[in-house]
């Protein structure tokens, strides 16, 4: 069982807003990666490659390219 603790760090409110925006953008990226992979599998009956996923997600999200690559590699 994983235990998660939530605590608020003493930063400015604007920083919290920026972090929340990046969190939402990362969640959108993850959901799209899963959707692309499932669509590709159901259409071609084989899993999508890492390179193809990176091409589909390249320059699409308001995240650094390293973040997008890491999320694709995580999948």
PDB file of N, CA and C in Angstrom:
ATOM      1  N   UNK A   1       0.839  -1.173   0.000  1.00  0.00           N
ATOM      2  CA  UNK A   1       0.000   0.000   0.000  1.00  0.00           C
ATOM      3  C   UNK A   1       0.890   1.244   0.000  1.00  0.00           C
ATOM      4  N   UNK A   2       0.542   2.199  -0.845  1.00  0.00           N
ATOM      5  CA  UNK A   2       1.276   3.448  -0.901  1.00  0.00           C
ATOM      6  C   UNK A   2       0.562   4.486  -0.052  1.00  0.00           C
ATOM      7  N   UNK A   3       1.328   5.189   0.744  1.00  0.00           N
ATOM      8  CA  UNK A   3       0.774   6.257   1.559  1.00  0.00           C
ATOM      9  C   UNK A   3       1.224   7.582   0.960  1.00  0.00           C
ATOM     10  N   UNK A   4       0.285   8.465   0.722  1.00  0.00           N
ATOM     11  CA  UNK A   4       0.588   9.774   0.165  1.00  0.00           C
ATOM     12  C   UNK A   4       0.253  10.838   1.192  1.00  0.00           C
ATOM     13  N   UNK A   5       1.177  11.727   1.366  1.00  0.00           N
ATOM     14  CA  UNK A   5       0.946  12.831   2.289  1.00  0.00           C
ATOM     15  C   UNK A   5       0.942  14.130   1.504  1.00  0.00           C
ATOM     16  N   UNK A   6       0.045  14.987   1.850  1.00  0.00           N
ATOM     17  CA  UNK A   6      -0.079  16.272   1.177  1.00  0.00           C
ATOM     18  C   UNK A   6       0.293  17.361   2.171  1.00  0.00           C
ATOM     19  N   UNK A   7       1.229  18.206   1.769  1.00  0.00           N
ATOM     20  CA  UNK A   7       1.604  19.323   2.634  1.00  0.00           C
ATOM     21  C   UNK A   7       1.810  20.551   1.756  1.00  0.00           C
ATOM     22  N   UNK A   8       1.564  21.681   2.310  1.00  0.00           N
ATOM     23  CA  UNK A   8       1.703  22.924   1.570  1.00  0.00           C
ATOM     24  C   UNK A   8       3.041  23.557   1.910  1.00  0.00           C
ATOM     25  N   UNK A   9       3.802  23.847   0.877  1.00  0.00           N
ATOM     26  CA  UNK A   9       5.093  24.483   1.056  1.00  0.00           C
ATOM     27  C   UNK A   9       4.903  25.999   1.034  1.00  0.00           C
ATOM     28  N   UNK A  10       5.702  26.713   1.783  1.00  0.00           N
ATOM     29  CA  UNK A  10       5.516  28.172   1.874  1.00  0.00           C
ATOM     30  C   UNK A  10       6.085  28.924   0.666  1.00  0.00           C
ATOM     31  N   UNK A  11       5.362  28.905  -0.439  1.00  0.00           N
ATOM     32  CA  UNK A  11       5.744  29.647  -1.626  1.00  0.00           C
ATOM     33  C   UNK A  11       4.657  30.643  -1.983  1.00  0.00           C
ATOM     34  N   UNK A  12       4.965  31.465  -2.977  1.00  0.00           N
ATOM     35  CA  UNK A  12       4.007  32.478  -3.411  1.00  0.00           C
ATOM     36  C   UNK A  12       2.822  31.811  -4.118  1.00  0.00           C
ATOM     37  N   UNK A  13       1.684  32.445  -4.076  1.00  0.00           N
ATOM     38  CA  UNK A  13       0.459  31.908  -4.693  1.00  0.00           C
ATOM     39  C   UNK A  13       0.630  31.750  -6.203  1.00  0.00           C
ATOM     40  N   UNK A  14       1.369  32.651  -6.844  1.00  0.00           N
ATOM     41  CA  UNK A  14       1.571  32.567  -8.285  1.00  0.00           C
ATOM     42  C   UNK A  14       2.341  31.298  -8.660  1.00  0.00           C
ATOM     43  N   UNK A  15       3.308  30.926  -7.841  1.00  0.00           N
ATOM     44  CA  UNK A  15       4.066  29.706  -8.090  1.00  0.00           C
ATOM     45  C   UNK A  15       3.162  28.475  -7.985  1.00  0.00           C
ATOM     46  N   UNK A  16       2.280  28.458  -7.005  1.00  0.00           N
ATOM     47  CA  UNK A  16       1.324  27.363  -6.878  1.00  0.00           C
ATOM     48  C   UNK A  16       0.450  27.260  -8.121  1.00  0.00           C
ATOM     49  N   UNK A  17       0.030  28.389  -8.657  1.00  0.00           N
ATOM     50  CA  UNK A  17      -0.805  28.398  -9.858  1.00  0.00           C
ATOM     51  C   UNK A  17      -0.032  27.828 -11.047  1.00  0.00           C
ATOM     52  N   UNK A  18       1.223  28.215 -11.197  1.00  0.00           N
ATOM     53  CA  UNK A  18       2.041  27.703 -12.287  1.00  0.00           C
ATOM     54  C   UNK A  18       2.254  26.193 -12.157  1.00  0.00           C
ATOM     55  N   UNK A  19       2.488  25.743 -10.943  1.00  0.00           N
ATOM     56  CA  UNK A  19       2.664  24.311 -10.710  1.00  0.00           C
ATOM     57  C   UNK A  19       1.392  23.541 -11.041  1.00  0.00           C
ATOM     58  N   UNK A  20       0.253  24.094 -10.683  1.00  0.00           N
ATOM     59  CA  UNK A  20      -1.029  23.455 -10.978  1.00  0.00           C
ATOM     60  C   UNK A  20      -1.258  23.367 -12.484  1.00  0.00           C
ATOM     61  N   UNK A  21      -0.899  24.431 -13.220  1.00  0.00           N
ATOM     62  CA  UNK A  21      -1.045  24.426 -14.671  1.00  0.00           C
ATOM     63  C   UNK A  21      -0.175  23.344 -15.304  1.00  0.00           C
ATOM     64  N   UNK A  22       1.063  23.216 -14.840  1.00  0.00           N
ATOM     65  CA  UNK A  22       1.961  22.188 -15.365  1.00  0.00           C
ATOM     66  C   UNK A  22       1.460  20.796 -15.015  1.00  0.00           C
ATOM     67  N   UNK A  23       0.897  20.652 -13.823  1.00  0.00           N
ATOM     68  CA  UNK A  23       0.344  19.364 -13.410  1.00  0.00           C
ATOM     69  C   UNK A  23      -0.808  18.957 -14.332  1.00  0.00           C
ATOM     70  N   UNK A  24      -1.690  19.895 -14.636  1.00  0.00           N
ATOM     71  CA  UNK A  24      -2.813  19.611 -15.526  1.00  0.00           C
ATOM     72  C   UNK A  24      -2.345  19.310 -16.950  1.00  0.00           C
ATOM     73  N   UNK A  25      -1.334  20.035 -17.408  1.00  0.00           N
ATOM     74  CA  UNK A  25      -0.799  19.808 -18.751  1.00  0.00           C
ATOM     75  C   UNK A  25      -0.127  18.428 -18.840  1.00  0.00           C
ATOM     76  N   UNK A  26       0.561  18.035 -17.782  1.00  0.00           N
ATOM     77  CA  UNK A  26       1.193  16.720 -17.744  1.00  0.00           C
ATOM     78  C   UNK A  26       0.143  15.616 -17.726  1.00  0.00           C
ATOM     79  N   UNK A  27      -0.935  15.811 -17.006  1.00  0.00           N
ATOM     80  CA  UNK A  27      -2.020  14.829 -16.976  1.00  0.00           C
ATOM     81  C   UNK A  27      -2.646  14.704 -18.362  1.00  0.00           C
ATOM     82  N   UNK A  28      -2.819  15.831 -19.043  1.00  0.00           N
ATOM     83  CA  UNK A  28      -3.368  15.803 -20.405  1.00  0.00           C
ATOM     84  C   UNK A  28      -2.431  15.027 -21.330  1.00  0.00           C
ATOM     85  N   UNK A  29      -1.125  15.257 -21.198  1.00  0.00           N
ATOM     86  CA  UNK A  29      -0.135  14.542 -21.990  1.00  0.00           C
ATOM     87  C   UNK A  29      -0.230  13.038 -21.742  1.00  0.00           C
ATOM     88  N   UNK A  30      -0.284  12.630 -20.482  1.00  0.00           N
ATOM     89  CA  UNK A  30      -0.350  11.208 -20.155  1.00  0.00           C
ATOM     90  C   UNK A  30      -1.610  10.564 -20.748  1.00  0.00           C
ATOM     91  N   UNK A  31      -2.742  11.234 -20.601  1.00  0.00           N
ATOM     92  CA  UNK A  31      -3.994  10.694 -21.150  1.00  0.00           C
ATOM     93  C   UNK A  31      -3.924  10.565 -22.668  1.00  0.00           C
ATOM     94  N   UNK A  32      -3.303  11.533 -23.326  1.00  0.00           N
ATOM     95  CA  UNK A  32      -3.171  11.467 -24.783  1.00  0.00           C
ATOM     96  C   UNK A  32      -2.218  10.353 -25.201  1.00  0.00           C
ATOM     97  N   UNK A  33      -1.147  10.148 -24.463  1.00  0.00           N
ATOM     98  CA  UNK A  33      -0.216   9.056 -24.767  1.00  0.00           C
ATOM     99  C   UNK A  33      -0.945   7.718 -24.705  1.00  0.00           C
ATOM    100  N   UNK A  34      -1.716   7.516 -23.656  1.00  0.00           N
ATOM    101  CA  UNK A  34      -2.467   6.267 -23.512  1.00  0.00           C
ATOM    102  C   UNK A  34      -3.484   6.125 -24.638  1.00  0.00           C
ATOM    103  N   UNK A  35      -4.161   7.205 -24.978  1.00  0.00           N
ATOM    104  CA  UNK A  35      -5.156   7.158 -26.047  1.00  0.00           C
ATOM    105  C   UNK A  35      -4.509   6.843 -27.398  1.00  0.00           C
ATOM    106  N   UNK A  36      -3.368   7.514 -27.716  1.00  0.00           N
ATOM    107  CA  UNK A  36      -2.663   7.243 -28.969  1.00  0.00           C
ATOM    108  C   UNK A  36      -2.234   5.780 -29.041  1.00  0.00           C
ATOM    109  N   UNK A  37      -1.694   5.267 -27.950  1.00  0.00           N
ATOM    110  CA  UNK A  37      -1.215   3.881 -27.938  1.00  0.00           C
ATOM    111  C   UNK A  37      -2.367   2.903 -28.134  1.00  0.00           C
ATOM    112  N   UNK A  38      -3.477   3.131 -27.463  1.00  0.00           N
ATOM    113  CA  UNK A  38      -4.629   2.236 -27.608  1.00  0.00           C
ATOM    114  C   UNK A  38      -5.228   2.306 -29.013  1.00  0.00           C
ATOM    115  N   UNK A  39      -5.337   3.502 -29.560  1.00  0.00           N
ATOM    116  CA  UNK A  39      -5.867   3.641 -30.915  1.00  0.00           C
ATOM    117  C   UNK A  39      -4.972   2.922 -31.928  1.00  0.00           C
ATOM    118  N   UNK A  40      -3.669   3.085 -31.751  1.00  0.00           N
ATOM    119  CA  UNK A  40      -2.725   2.440 -32.656  1.00  0.00           C
ATOM    120  C   UNK A  40      -2.838   0.920 -32.553  1.00  0.00           C
ATOM    121  N   UNK A  41      -2.973   0.426 -31.332  1.00  0.00           N
ATOM    122  CA  UNK A  41      -3.084  -1.023 -31.148  1.00  0.00           C
ATOM    123  C   UNK A  41      -4.360  -1.575 -31.781  1.00  0.00           C
ATOM    124  N   UNK A  42      -5.473  -0.903 -31.560  1.00  0.00           N
ATOM    125  CA  UNK A  42      -6.731  -1.403 -32.110  1.00  0.00           C
ATOM    126  C   UNK A  42      -6.786  -1.298 -33.634  1.00  0.00           C
ATOM    127  N   UNK A  43      -6.049  -0.329 -34.187  1.00  0.00           N
ATOM    128  CA  UNK A  43      -6.058  -0.171 -35.633  1.00  0.00           C
ATOM    129  C   UNK A  43      -5.072  -1.115 -36.326  1.00  0.00           C
ATOM    130  N   UNK A  44      -3.848  -1.231 -35.792  1.00  0.00           N
ATOM    131  CA  UNK A  44      -2.795  -2.013 -36.445  1.00  0.00           C
ATOM    132  C   UNK A  44      -2.502  -3.358 -35.779  1.00  0.00           C
ATOM    133  N   UNK A  45      -3.102  -3.623 -34.621  1.00  0.00           N
ATOM    134  CA  UNK A  45      -2.897  -4.858 -33.860  1.00  0.00           C
ATOM    135  C   UNK A  45      -1.443  -5.046 -33.417  1.00  0.00           C
ATOM    136  N   UNK A  46      -0.749  -3.939 -33.205  1.00  0.00           N
ATOM    137  CA  UNK A  46       0.582  -3.951 -32.601  1.00  0.00           C
ATOM    138  C   UNK A  46       0.768  -2.638 -31.852  1.00  0.00           C
ATOM    139  N   UNK A  47       1.636  -2.649 -30.869  1.00  0.00           N
ATOM    140  CA  UNK A  47       1.825  -1.470 -30.037  1.00  0.00           C
ATOM    141  C   UNK A  47       2.668  -0.433 -30.757  1.00  0.00           C
ATOM    142  N   UNK A  48       2.386   0.808 -30.468  1.00  0.00           N
ATOM    143  CA  UNK A  48       3.102   1.928 -31.074  1.00  0.00           C
ATOM    144  C   UNK A  48       4.520   1.997 -30.508  1.00  0.00           C
ATOM    145  N   UNK A  49       5.463   2.410 -31.333  1.00  0.00           N
ATOM    146  CA  UNK A  49       6.851   2.510 -30.877  1.00  0.00           C
ATOM    147  C   UNK A  49       7.069   3.822 -30.113  1.00  0.00           C
ATOM    148  N   UNK A  50       8.140   3.838 -29.367  1.00  0.00           N
ATOM    149  CA  UNK A  50       8.495   5.029 -28.586  1.00  0.00           C
ATOM    150  C   UNK A  50       8.728   6.228 -29.511  1.00  0.00           C
ATOM    151  N   UNK A  51       9.395   6.004 -30.619  1.00  0.00           N
ATOM    152  CA  UNK A  51       9.673   7.081 -31.575  1.00  0.00           C
ATOM    153  C   UNK A  51       8.409   7.674 -32.180  1.00  0.00           C
ATOM    154  N   UNK A  52       7.455   6.815 -32.516  1.00  0.00           N
ATOM    155  CA  UNK A  52       6.198   7.304 -33.074  1.00  0.00           C
ATOM    156  C   UNK A  52       5.417   8.123 -32.057  1.00  0.00           C
ATOM    157  N   UNK A  53       5.429   7.669 -30.796  1.00  0.00           N
ATOM    158  CA  UNK A  53       4.743   8.432 -29.748  1.00  0.00           C
ATOM    159  C   UNK A  53       5.394   9.795 -29.552  1.00  0.00           C
ATOM    160  N   UNK A  54       6.725   9.830 -29.605  1.00  0.00           N
ATOM    161  CA  UNK A  54       7.426  11.109 -29.451  1.00  0.00           C
ATOM    162  C   UNK A  54       7.091  12.052 -30.604  1.00  0.00           C
ATOM    163  N   UNK A  55       6.956  11.519 -31.814  1.00  0.00           N
ATOM    164  CA  UNK A  55       6.587  12.356 -32.958  1.00  0.00           C
ATOM    165  C   UNK A  55       5.182  12.935 -32.793  1.00  0.00           C
ATOM    166  N   UNK A  56       4.252  12.113 -32.301  1.00  0.00           N
ATOM    167  CA  UNK A  56       2.868  12.579 -32.122  1.00  0.00           C
ATOM    168  C   UNK A  56       2.753  13.660 -31.050  1.00  0.00           C
ATOM    169  N   UNK A  57       3.586  13.588 -30.020  1.00  0.00           N
ATOM    170  CA  UNK A  57       3.468  14.517 -28.896  1.00  0.00           C
ATOM    171  C   UNK A  57       4.455  15.688 -28.980  1.00  0.00           C
ATOM    172  N   UNK A  58       5.284  15.711 -29.999  1.00  0.00           N
ATOM    173  CA  UNK A  58       6.300  16.751 -30.133  1.00  0.00           C
ATOM    174  C   UNK A  58       5.661  18.126 -30.368  1.00  0.00           C
ATOM    175  N   UNK A  59       6.078  19.125 -29.607  1.00  0.00           N
ATOM    176  CA  UNK A  59       5.643  20.518 -29.747  1.00  0.00           C
ATOM    177  C   UNK A  59       4.124  20.681 -29.685  1.00  0.00           C
ATOM    178  N   UNK A  60       3.473  19.869 -28.880  1.00  0.00           N
ATOM    179  CA  UNK A  60       2.020  19.927 -28.755  1.00  0.00           C
ATOM    180  C   UNK A  60       1.593  20.448 -27.394  1.00  0.00           C
ATOM    181  N   UNK A  61       2.448  20.326 -26.411  1.00  0.00           N
ATOM    182  CA  UNK A  61       2.096  20.661 -25.028  1.00  0.00           C
ATOM    183  C   UNK A  61       2.983  21.773 -24.505  1.00  0.00           C
ATOM    184  N   UNK A  62       2.483  22.469 -23.516  1.00  0.00           N
ATOM    185  CA  UNK A  62       3.215  23.565 -22.901  1.00  0.00           C
ATOM    186  C   UNK A  62       4.143  22.999 -21.806  1.00  0.00           C
ATOM    187  N   UNK A  63       5.008  22.081 -22.235  1.00  0.00           N
ATOM    188  CA  UNK A  63       5.971  21.436 -21.343  1.00  0.00           C
ATOM    189  C   UNK A  63       7.312  21.383 -22.053  1.00  0.00           C
ATOM    190  N   UNK A  64       8.375  21.194 -21.298  1.00  0.00           N
ATOM    191  CA  UNK A  64       9.687  21.078 -21.928  1.00  0.00           C
ATOM    192  C   UNK A  64       9.762  19.771 -22.712  1.00  0.00           C
ATOM    193  N   UNK A  65      10.617  19.752 -23.714  1.00  0.00           N
ATOM    194  CA  UNK A  65      10.742  18.551 -24.539  1.00  0.00           C
ATOM    195  C   UNK A  65      11.240  17.363 -23.724  1.00  0.00           C
ATOM    196  N   UNK A  66      12.087  17.630 -22.720  1.00  0.00           N
ATOM    197  CA  UNK A  66      12.583  16.557 -21.872  1.00  0.00           C
ATOM    198  C   UNK A  66      11.459  15.933 -21.050  1.00  0.00           C
ATOM    199  N   UNK A  67      10.508  16.747 -20.626  1.00  0.00           N
ATOM    200  CA  UNK A  67       9.368  16.236 -19.863  1.00  0.00           C
ATOM    201  C   UNK A  67       8.509  15.334 -20.727  1.00  0.00           C
ATOM    202  N   UNK A  68       8.276  15.761 -21.966  1.00  0.00           N
ATOM    203  CA  UNK A  68       7.470  14.953 -22.889  1.00  0.00           C
ATOM    204  C   UNK A  68       8.178  13.633 -23.164  1.00  0.00           C
ATOM    205  N   UNK A  69       9.479  13.689 -23.411  1.00  0.00           N
ATOM    206  CA  UNK A  69      10.246  12.466 -23.678  1.00  0.00           C
ATOM    207  C   UNK A  69      10.226  11.541 -22.467  1.00  0.00           C
ATOM    208  N   UNK A  70      10.335  12.086 -21.278  1.00  0.00           N
ATOM    209  CA  UNK A  70      10.317  11.267 -20.066  1.00  0.00           C
ATOM    210  C   UNK A  70       8.968  10.596 -19.884  1.00  0.00           C
ATOM    211  N   UNK A  71       7.892  11.307 -20.177  1.00  0.00           N
ATOM    212  CA  UNK A  71       6.558  10.722 -20.040  1.00  0.00           C
ATOM    213  C   UNK A  71       6.349   9.598 -21.053  1.00  0.00           C
ATOM    214  N   UNK A  72       6.831   9.798 -22.276  1.00  0.00           N
ATOM    215  CA  UNK A  72       6.725   8.753 -23.296  1.00  0.00           C
ATOM    216  C   UNK A  72       7.557   7.539 -22.879  1.00  0.00           C
ATOM    217  N   UNK A  73       8.735   7.784 -22.362  1.00  0.00           N
ATOM    218  CA  UNK A  73       9.602   6.675 -21.910  1.00  0.00           C
ATOM    219  C   UNK A  73       8.966   5.946 -20.727  1.00  0.00           C
ATOM    220  N   UNK A  74       8.283   6.675 -19.864  1.00  0.00           N
ATOM    221  CA  UNK A  74       7.613   6.069 -18.710  1.00  0.00           C
ATOM    222  C   UNK A  74       6.516   5.130 -19.155  1.00  0.00           C
ATOM    223  N   UNK A  75       5.802   5.508 -20.239  1.00  0.00           N
ATOM    224  CA  UNK A  75       4.724   4.646 -20.736  1.00  0.00           C
ATOM    225  C   UNK A  75       5.305   3.360 -21.285  1.00  0.00           C
TER     226      UNK A  75
END
